[in-house]
Coordinates of C-alpha atoms and ligand atoms in Angstrom, one line a residue:
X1 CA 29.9 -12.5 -1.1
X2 CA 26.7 -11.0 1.0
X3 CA 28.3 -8.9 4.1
X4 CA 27.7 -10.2 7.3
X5 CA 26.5 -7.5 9.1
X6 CA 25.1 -4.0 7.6
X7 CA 27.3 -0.7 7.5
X8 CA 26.1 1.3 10.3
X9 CA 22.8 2.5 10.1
X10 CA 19.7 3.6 11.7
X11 CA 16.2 2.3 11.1
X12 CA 13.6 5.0 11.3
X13 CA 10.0 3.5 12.4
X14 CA 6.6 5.0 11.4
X15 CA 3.9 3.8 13.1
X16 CA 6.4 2.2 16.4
X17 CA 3.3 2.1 18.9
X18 CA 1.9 -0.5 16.8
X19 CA 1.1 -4.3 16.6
X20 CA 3.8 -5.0 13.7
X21 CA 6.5 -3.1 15.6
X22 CA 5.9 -5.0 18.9
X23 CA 5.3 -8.5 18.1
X24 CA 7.4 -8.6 14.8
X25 CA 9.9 -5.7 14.3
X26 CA 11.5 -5.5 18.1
X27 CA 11.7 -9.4 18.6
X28 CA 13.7 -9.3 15.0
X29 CA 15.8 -6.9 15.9
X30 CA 16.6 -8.7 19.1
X31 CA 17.1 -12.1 16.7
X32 CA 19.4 -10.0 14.7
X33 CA 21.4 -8.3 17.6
X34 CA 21.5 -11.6 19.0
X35 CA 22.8 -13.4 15.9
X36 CA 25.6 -10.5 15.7
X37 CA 24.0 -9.4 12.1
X38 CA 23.6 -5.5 13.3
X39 CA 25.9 -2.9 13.0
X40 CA 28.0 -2.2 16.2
X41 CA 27.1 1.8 15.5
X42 CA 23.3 1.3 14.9
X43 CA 20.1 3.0 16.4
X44 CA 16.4 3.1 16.5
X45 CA 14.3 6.2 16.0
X46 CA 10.0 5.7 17.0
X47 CA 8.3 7.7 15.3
X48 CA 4.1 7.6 15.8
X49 CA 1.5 9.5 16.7
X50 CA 0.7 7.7 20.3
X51 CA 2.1 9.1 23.5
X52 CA 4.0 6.8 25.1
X53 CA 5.6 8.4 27.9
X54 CA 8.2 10.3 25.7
X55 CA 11.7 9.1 25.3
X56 CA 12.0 7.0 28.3
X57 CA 8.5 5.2 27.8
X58 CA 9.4 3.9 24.7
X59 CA 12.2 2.4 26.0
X60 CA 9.9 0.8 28.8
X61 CA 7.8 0.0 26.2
X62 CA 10.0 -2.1 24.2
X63 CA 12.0 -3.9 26.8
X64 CA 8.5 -5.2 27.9
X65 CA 7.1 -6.0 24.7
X66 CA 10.5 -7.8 24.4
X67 CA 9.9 -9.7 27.4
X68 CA 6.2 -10.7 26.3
X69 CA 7.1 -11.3 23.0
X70 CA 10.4 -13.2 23.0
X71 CA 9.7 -14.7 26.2
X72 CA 11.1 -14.4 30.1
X73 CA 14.0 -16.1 29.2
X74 CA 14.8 -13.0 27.2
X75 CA 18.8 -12.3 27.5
X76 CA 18.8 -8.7 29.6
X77 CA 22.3 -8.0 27.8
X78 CA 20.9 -7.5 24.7
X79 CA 17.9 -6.1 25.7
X80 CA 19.6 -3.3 27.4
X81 CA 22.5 -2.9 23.9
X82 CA 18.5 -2.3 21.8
X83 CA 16.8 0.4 24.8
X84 CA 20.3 2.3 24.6
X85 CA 20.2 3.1 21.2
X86 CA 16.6 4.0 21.1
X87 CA 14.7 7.3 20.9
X88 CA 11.0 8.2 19.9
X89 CA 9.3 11.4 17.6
X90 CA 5.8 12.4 19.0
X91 CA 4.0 13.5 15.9
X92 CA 1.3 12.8 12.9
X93 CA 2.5 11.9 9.7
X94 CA 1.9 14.6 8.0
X95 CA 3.5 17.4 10.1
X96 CA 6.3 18.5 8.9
X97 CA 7.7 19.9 12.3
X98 CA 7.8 16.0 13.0
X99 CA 10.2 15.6 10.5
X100 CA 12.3 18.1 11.8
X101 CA 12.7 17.0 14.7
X102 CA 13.6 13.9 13.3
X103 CA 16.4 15.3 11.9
X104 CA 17.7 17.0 14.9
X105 CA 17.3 13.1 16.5
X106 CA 19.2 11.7 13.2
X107 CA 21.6 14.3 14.1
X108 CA 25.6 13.0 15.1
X109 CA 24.4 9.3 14.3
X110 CA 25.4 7.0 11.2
X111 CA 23.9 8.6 8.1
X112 CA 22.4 5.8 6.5
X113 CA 18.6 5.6 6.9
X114 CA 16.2 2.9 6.6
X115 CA 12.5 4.0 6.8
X116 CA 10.1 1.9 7.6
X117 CA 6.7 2.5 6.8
X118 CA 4.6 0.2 9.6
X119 CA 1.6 2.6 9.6
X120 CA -2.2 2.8 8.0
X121 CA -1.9 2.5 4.1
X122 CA -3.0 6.5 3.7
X123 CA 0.5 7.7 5.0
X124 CA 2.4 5.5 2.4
X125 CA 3.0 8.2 -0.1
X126 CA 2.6 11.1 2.7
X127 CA 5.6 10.0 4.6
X128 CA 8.5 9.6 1.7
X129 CA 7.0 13.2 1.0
X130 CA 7.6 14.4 3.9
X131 CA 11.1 12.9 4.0
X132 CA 12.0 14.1 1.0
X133 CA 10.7 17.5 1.3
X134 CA 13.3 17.5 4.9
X135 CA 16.1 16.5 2.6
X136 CA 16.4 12.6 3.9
X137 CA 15.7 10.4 1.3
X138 CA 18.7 12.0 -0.7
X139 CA 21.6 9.6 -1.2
X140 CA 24.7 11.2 -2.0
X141 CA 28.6 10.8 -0.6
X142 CA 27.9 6.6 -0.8
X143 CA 25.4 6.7 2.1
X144 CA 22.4 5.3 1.3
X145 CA 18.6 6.1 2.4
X146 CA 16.2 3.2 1.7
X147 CA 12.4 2.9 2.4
X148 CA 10.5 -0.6 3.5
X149 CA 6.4 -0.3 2.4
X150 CA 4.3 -2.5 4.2
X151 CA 1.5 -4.6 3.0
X152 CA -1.7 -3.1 1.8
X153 CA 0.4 -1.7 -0.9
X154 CA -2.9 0.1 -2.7
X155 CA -6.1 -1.5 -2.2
X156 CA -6.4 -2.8 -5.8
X157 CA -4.9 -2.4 -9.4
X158 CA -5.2 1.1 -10.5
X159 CA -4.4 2.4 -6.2
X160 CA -1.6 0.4 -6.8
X161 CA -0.1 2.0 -9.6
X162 CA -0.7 5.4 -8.0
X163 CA 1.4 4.7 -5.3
X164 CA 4.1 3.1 -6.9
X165 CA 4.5 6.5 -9.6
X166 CA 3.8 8.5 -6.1
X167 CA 6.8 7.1 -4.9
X168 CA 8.8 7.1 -8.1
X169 CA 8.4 10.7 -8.2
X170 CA 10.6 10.9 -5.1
X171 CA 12.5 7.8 -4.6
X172 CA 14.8 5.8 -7.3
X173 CA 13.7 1.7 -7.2
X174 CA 16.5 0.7 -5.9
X175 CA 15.2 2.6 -2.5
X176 CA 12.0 1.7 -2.7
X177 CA 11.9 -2.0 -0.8
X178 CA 8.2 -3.8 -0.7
X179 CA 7.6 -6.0 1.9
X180 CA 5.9 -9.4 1.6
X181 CA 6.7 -11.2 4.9
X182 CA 5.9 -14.5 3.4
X183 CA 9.3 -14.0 1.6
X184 CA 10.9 -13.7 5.0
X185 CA 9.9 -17.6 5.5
X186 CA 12.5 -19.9 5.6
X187 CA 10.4 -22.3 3.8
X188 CA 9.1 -20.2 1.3
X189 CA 12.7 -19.0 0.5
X190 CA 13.0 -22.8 0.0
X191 CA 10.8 -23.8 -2.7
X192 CA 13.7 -21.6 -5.0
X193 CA 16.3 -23.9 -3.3
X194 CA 14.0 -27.3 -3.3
X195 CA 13.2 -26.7 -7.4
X196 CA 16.9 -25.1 -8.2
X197 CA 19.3 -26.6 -5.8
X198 CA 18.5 -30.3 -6.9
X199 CA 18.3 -32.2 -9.8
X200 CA 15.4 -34.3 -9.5
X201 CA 12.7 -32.0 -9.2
X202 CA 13.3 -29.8 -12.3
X203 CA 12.6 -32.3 -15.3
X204 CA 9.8 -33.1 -13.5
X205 CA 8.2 -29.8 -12.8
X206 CA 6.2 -29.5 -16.4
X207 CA 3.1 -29.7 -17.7
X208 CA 4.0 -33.4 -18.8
X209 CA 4.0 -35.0 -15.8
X210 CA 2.1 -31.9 -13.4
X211 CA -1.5 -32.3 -13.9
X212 CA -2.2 -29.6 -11.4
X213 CA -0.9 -27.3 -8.3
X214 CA -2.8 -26.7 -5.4
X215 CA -2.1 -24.0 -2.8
X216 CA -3.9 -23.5 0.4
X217 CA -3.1 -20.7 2.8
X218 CA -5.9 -22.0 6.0
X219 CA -5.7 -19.9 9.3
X220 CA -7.7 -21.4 12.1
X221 CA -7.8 -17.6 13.8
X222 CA -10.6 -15.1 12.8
X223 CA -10.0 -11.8 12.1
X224 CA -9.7 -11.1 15.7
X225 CA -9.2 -7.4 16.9
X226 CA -9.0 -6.6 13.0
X227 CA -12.6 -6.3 12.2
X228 CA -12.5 -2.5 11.2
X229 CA -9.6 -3.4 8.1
X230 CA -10.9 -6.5 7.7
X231 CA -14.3 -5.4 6.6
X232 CA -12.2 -2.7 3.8
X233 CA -10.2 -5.7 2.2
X234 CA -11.4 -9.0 2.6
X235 CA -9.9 -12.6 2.1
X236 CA -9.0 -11.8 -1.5
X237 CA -7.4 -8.6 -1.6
X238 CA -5.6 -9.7 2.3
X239 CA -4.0 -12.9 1.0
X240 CA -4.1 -13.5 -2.7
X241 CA -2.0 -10.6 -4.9
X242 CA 0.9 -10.6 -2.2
X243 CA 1.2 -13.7 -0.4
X244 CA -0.3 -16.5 -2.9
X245 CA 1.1 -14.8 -5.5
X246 CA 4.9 -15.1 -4.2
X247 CA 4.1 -19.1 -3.7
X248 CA 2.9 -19.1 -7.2
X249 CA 5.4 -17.0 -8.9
X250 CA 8.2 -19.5 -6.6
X251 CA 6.5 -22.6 -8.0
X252 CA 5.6 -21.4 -11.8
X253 CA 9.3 -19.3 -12.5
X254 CA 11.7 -20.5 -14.6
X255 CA 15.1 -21.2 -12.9
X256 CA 16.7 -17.8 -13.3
X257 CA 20.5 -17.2 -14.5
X258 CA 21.9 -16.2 -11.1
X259 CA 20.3 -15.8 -7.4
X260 CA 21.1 -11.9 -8.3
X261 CA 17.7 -9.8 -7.2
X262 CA 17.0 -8.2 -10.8
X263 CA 17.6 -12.2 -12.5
X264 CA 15.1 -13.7 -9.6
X265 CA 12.7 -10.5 -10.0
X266 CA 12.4 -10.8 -13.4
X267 CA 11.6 -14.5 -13.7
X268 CA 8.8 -14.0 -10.8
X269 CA 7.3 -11.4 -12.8
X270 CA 7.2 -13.5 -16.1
X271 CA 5.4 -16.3 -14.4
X272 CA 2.6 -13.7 -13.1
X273 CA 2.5 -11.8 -16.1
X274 CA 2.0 -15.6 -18.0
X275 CA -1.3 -16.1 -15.7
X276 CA -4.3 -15.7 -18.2
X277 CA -7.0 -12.9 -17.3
X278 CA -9.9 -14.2 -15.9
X279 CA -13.1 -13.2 -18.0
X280 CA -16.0 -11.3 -15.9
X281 CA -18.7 -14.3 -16.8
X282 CA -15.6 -17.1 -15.9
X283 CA -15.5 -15.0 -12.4
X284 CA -19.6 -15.8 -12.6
X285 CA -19.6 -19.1 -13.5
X286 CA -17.3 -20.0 -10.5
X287 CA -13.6 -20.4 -11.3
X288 CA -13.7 -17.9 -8.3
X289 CA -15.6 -18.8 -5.5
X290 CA -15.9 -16.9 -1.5
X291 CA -17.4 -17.7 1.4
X292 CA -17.7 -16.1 4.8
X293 CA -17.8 -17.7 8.1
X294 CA -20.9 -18.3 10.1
X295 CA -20.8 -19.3 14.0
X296 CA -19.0 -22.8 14.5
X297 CA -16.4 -24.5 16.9
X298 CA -12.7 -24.3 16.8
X299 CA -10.4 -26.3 19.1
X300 CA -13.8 -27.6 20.6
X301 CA -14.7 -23.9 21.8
X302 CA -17.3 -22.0 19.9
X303 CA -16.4 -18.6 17.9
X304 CA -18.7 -16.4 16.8
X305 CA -19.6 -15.6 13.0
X306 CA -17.6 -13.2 10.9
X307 CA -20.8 -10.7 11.2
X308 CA -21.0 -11.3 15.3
X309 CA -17.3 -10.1 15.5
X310 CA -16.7 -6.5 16.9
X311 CA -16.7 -3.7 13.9
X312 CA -17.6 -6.0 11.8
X313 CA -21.4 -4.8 10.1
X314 CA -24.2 -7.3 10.9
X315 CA -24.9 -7.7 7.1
X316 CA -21.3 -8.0 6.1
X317 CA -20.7 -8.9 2.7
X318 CA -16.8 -9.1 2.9
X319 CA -15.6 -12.5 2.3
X320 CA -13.5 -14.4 4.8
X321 CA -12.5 -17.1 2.4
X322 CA -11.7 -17.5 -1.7
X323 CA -10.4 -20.1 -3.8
X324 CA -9.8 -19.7 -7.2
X325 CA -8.3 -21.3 -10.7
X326 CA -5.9 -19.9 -13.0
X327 CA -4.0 -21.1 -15.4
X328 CA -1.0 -20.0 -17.0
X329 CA -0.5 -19.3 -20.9
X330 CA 3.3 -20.5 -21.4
X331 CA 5.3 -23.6 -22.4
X332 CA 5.8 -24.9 -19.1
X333 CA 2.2 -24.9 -17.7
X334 CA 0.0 -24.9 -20.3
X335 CA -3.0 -26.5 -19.4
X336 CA -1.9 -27.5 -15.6
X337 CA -4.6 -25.4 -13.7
X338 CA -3.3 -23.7 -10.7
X339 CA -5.9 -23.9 -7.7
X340 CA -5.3 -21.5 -4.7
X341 CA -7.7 -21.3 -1.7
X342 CA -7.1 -19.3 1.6
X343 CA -9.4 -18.2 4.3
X344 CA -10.2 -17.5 8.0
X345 CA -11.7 -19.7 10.7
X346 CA -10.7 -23.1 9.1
X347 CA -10.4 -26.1 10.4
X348 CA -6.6 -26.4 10.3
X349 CA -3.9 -23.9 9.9
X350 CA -1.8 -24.8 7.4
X351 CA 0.2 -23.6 4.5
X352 CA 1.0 -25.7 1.6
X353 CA 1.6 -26.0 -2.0
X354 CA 0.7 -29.9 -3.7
X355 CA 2.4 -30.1 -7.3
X356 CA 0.2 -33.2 -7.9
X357 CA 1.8 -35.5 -10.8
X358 CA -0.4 -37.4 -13.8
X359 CA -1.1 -40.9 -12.9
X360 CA 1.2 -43.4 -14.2
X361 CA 0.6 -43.7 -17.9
X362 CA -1.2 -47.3 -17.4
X363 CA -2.2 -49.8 -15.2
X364 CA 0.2 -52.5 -15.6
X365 CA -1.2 -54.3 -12.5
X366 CA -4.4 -54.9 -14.3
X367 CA -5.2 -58.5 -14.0
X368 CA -4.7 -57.6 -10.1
X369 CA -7.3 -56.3 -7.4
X370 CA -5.6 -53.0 -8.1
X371 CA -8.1 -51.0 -10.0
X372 CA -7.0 -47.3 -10.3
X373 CA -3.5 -46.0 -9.5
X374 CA -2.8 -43.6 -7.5
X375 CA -1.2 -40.4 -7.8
X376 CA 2.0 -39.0 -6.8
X377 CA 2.0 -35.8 -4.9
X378 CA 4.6 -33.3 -3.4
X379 CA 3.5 -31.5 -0.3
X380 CA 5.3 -28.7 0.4
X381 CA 4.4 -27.4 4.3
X382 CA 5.4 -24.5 4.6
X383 CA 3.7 -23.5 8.1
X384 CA 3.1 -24.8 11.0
X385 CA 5.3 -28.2 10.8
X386 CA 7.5 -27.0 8.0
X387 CA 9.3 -29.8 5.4
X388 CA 8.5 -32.1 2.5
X389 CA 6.8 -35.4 1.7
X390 CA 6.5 -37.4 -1.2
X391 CA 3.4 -39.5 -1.6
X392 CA 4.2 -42.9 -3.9
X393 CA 2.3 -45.7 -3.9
X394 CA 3.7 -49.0 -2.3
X395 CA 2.7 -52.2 -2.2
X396 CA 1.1 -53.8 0.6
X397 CA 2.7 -57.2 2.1
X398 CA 0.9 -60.2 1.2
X399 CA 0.8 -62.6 -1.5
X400 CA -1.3 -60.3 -3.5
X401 CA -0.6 -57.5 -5.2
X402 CA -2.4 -54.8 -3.3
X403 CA -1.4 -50.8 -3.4
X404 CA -1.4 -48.3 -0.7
X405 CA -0.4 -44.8 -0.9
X406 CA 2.8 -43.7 1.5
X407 CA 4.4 -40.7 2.4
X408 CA 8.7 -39.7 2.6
X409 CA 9.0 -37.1 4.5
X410 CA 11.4 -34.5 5.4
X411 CA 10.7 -32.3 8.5
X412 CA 12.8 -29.1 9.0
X413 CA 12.6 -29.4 12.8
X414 CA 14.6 -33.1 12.4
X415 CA 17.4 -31.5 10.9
X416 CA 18.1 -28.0 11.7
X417 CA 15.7 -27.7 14.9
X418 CA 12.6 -25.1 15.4
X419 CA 13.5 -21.8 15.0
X420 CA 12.3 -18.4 17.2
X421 CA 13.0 -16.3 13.8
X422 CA 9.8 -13.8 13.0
X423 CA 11.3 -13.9 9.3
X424 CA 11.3 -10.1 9.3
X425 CA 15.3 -10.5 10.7
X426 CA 16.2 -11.9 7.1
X427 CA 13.9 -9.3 5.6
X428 CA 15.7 -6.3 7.2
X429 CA 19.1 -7.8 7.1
X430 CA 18.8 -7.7 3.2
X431 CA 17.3 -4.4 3.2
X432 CA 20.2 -3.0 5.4
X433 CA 22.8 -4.5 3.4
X434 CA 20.3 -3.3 0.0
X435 CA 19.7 -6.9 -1.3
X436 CA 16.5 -6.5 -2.9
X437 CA 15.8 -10.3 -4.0
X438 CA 13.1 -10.9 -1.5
X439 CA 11.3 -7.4 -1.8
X440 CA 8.8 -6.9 -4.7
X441 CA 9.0 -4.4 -7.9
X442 CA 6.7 -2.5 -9.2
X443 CA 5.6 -4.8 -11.7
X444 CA 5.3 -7.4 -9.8
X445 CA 2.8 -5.6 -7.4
X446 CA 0.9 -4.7 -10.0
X447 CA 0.8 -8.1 -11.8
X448 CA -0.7 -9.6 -8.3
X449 CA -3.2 -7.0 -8.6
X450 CA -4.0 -7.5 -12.2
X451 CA -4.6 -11.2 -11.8
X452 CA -7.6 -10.6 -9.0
X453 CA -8.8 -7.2 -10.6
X454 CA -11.2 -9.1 -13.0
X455 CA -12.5 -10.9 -9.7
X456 CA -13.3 -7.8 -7.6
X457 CA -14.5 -5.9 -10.3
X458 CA -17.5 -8.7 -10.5
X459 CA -18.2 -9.0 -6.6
X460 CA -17.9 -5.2 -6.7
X461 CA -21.2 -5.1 -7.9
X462 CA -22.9 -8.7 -7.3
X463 CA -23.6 -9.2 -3.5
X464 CA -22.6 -12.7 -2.6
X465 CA -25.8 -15.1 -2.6
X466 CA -25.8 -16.7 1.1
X467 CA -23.6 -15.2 3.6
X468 CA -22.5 -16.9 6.1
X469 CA -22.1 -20.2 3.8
X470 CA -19.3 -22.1 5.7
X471 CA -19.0 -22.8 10.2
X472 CA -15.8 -21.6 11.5
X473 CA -13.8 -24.8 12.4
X474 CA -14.4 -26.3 8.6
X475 CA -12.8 -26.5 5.6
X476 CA -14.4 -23.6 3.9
X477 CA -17.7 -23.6 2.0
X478 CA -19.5 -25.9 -1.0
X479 CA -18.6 -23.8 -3.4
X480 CA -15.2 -24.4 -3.1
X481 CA -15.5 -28.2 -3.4
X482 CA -17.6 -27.9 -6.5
X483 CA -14.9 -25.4 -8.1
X484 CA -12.3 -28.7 -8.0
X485 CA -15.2 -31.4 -8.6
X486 CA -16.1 -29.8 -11.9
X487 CA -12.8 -30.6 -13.1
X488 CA -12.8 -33.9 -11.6
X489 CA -10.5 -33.1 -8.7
X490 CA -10.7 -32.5 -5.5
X491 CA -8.7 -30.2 -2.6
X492 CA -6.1 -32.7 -0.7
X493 CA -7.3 -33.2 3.2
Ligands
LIG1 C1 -1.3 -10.9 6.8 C2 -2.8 -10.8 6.7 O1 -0.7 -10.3 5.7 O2 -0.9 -12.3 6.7 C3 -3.5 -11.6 7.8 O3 -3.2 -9.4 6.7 C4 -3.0 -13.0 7.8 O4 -4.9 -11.5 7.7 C5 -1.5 -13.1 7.8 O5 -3.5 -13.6 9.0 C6 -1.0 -14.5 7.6 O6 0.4 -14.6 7.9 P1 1.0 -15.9 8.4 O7 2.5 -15.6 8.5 O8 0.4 -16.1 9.8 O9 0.7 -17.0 7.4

């Protein structure tokens, strides 16, 4: 049985004066408080670099960001149980009289830690250094010391490694907790429960009656204030080793012996470690494809073009959208190509994964003005209106025999209602009561990196041909359309 709320605790904050800790972190910890799923004995230690007014200001700070986040109707009970057990460390990362001071703050308080690392990538492996080196990230007399890693984690495959043997050498894994806030969906949590929980998906979900997946990750927003990161990553290395490659490994694993962490880890990892390499001249001849967005019109207001956005270079090369095929080289999947596509500025936001099935094996109403059968598809929408629909074909009423797609559809809202979960609560729930099945290995980081590595090695040194090549507001460039056409298939609207 999971607990139901943590042992006493306190979560430690790097980086508190930032974006993730205002709109994401405070609000869950408020969900969670609310919810009754924190410890009674349980307190929050800032810990950044950015003056805030000392102690008391960063209690201002976070009932207000409280109140703009959550919303007025925010319940002043709870705010005021958070502010009380708050207190803030003025000091860079890598000072080690910062550290000390933490100590003196973690001083008379519950003695299990949870660090969490919501800063700039560079202090990833300082900080756990610096912990270690002030004698915090010891475990010892059952109390436990755990450390949450945000996303960049390294900036491609051979970064990635580094940090994950830099934190090795000080942490054991089962500390060591890797974020991927897509795992802190509801509905991506729910693709395990869709494929596992039932019996009518799973003798279905093979190469014999998949002909192929199709994933798309579309955000209607730009890159907005996030120009100066934006322009060191990119659409592929922001979206596709971490986030398309959880929705993959959910869709492509095989169903594991238990829900245990290491039984679901393990089969997540096979399924990315079964993805073929892509070959440098594949990557050239277009099974990977990127696009950048010029000036267009979203929500019938015009935006400005990737390169017109502030720090953003006028000759940018960075790509603001990718698609991609892989395939996978095991029994299930062989030869069901997996097409993923995400980017910036599109015309829709939308996240969803189509398993589309193989026509039916023939045309039985041939002597019929029904010429080609359709084919089935699941949609699974995972953001904004989250749920499931089927598409089959019917037949249309009349006296002849006529065929029209139509959809059965589940909506999450119809049964359990919208939710005002972030989906960090369930994510630092299961770290404070060390549940690891929703946090990444090591392996599995690195497998998300292997299977794009081939891709930026290419672009690393070919500049993209036309840049912009798609208008914000649309659904990504040619290129993209081609990479499905060649195979005779094409991205669902
Ligand atoms: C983040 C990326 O990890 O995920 C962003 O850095 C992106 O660029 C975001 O916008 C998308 O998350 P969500 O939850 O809005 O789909």
């Amino acid at each position: 049985m999971r607990p139901t709320a943590p042992e006493p605790c306190v979560l430690v904050i790097f980086g508190a004066g930032g974006d993730l800790t205002k709109r994401l972190l405070a609000p869950s910890l408020y969900n969670l408080r609310r919810a009754k799923r924190l410890p009674e004995d349980f307190a929050v230690i800032g810990f950044a670099r950015t003056d805030v007014g000392g102690e008391e200001g960063f209690r201002k700070k976070f009932s207000d960001d409280l109140k703009e986040f959550v919303g007025q109707d925010v319940d002043a009970g709870t705010v005021d149980w958070l502010t009380a057990r708050l207190s803030y460390v003025r000091s860079p990362f890598d000072n080690q009289a910062g550290y000390e001071e933490l100590k003196q703050k973690l001083a008379g308080k519950p003695q299990n830690y949870l660090f969490y690392l919501a800063t700039a990538p560079e202090y990833f492996a300082e900080i756990p250094r610096q912990l270690h080196t002030a004698g915090l990230t010891e475990e010892c007399g059952g109390k436990w010391r755990r450390v949450i890693v945000e996303k960049p984690f390294g900036r491609d495959l051979p970064s990635a490694r580094k940090l994950n043997q830099d934190l090795a050498a000080i942490l054991k894994e089962s500390q060591i907790y890797r974020i991927d806030h897509y795992l802190g969906k509801e509905t991506v949590q729910n693709i395990m429960v869709m494929r596992f929980g039932n019996s009518v998906f799973e003798p279905l979900w093979n190469r014999r009656y998949i002909d192929h997946v199709q994933i798309t990750v579309a955000e209607k927003v730009g890159v907005e204030t996030r120009g100066g990161y934006y322009e060191t990553a990119g659409a592929l290395r922001d979206m596709v080793p971490n986030h398309i490659m959880q929705l993959v490994s959910l869709a492509a694993m095989e169903p594991p012996n238990s829900f245990d962490a290491n039984a679901v880890r393990t089969e997540q990892l096979k399924a990315l470690q079964a993805i073929a390499p892509l070959k440098p001249e594949e990557v050239a001849s277009g099974i990977a494809v990127r696009g950048q967005y010029g000036a267009g019109v979203v929500d019938g207001k015009p935006v400005p073009a990737y390169r017109d956005e502030p720090r953003v270079a006028k000759d940018s090369p960075v790509e603001t959208f990718v698609a991609m095929k892989l395939v996978m080289d095991n029994w299930r999947w062989a030869g069901v190509p997996f097409y993923l596509r995400t980017g910036k500025r599109m015309a829709e936001r939308t996240t969803e994964m189509t398993i589309q099935f193989r026509p039916a094996p023939f045309v039985l109403f041939r002597d019929t003005p029904v010429e080609q059968m359709g084919e089935n598809s699941l949609v699974l929408q995972l953001q904004p209106n989250e749920g499931i629909s089927l598409e089959v074909e019917a037949k249309v009423p009349g006296p002849e025999i006529q065929m029209k797609p139509v959809e059965m559809k589940f909506a999450y809202a119809d049964y359990f209602g919208k939710s005002s979960n972030t989906g960090y609560e369930t994510l630092l729930f299961d770290c404070m009561i060390g549940d690891q099945t929703l946090f990444k290995t090591a392996e599995a980081v690195e497998a998300g990196w292997a299977v794009v590595q081939p891709v930026l090695d290419e672009w690393a040194h070919k500049k993209p041909e036309v840049f912009p090549n798609y208008p914000a507001g649309s659904w990504g460039p040619e290129c993209a359309t081609e990479l499905m056409a060649r195979d005779g298939r094409r991205w669902r609207k």
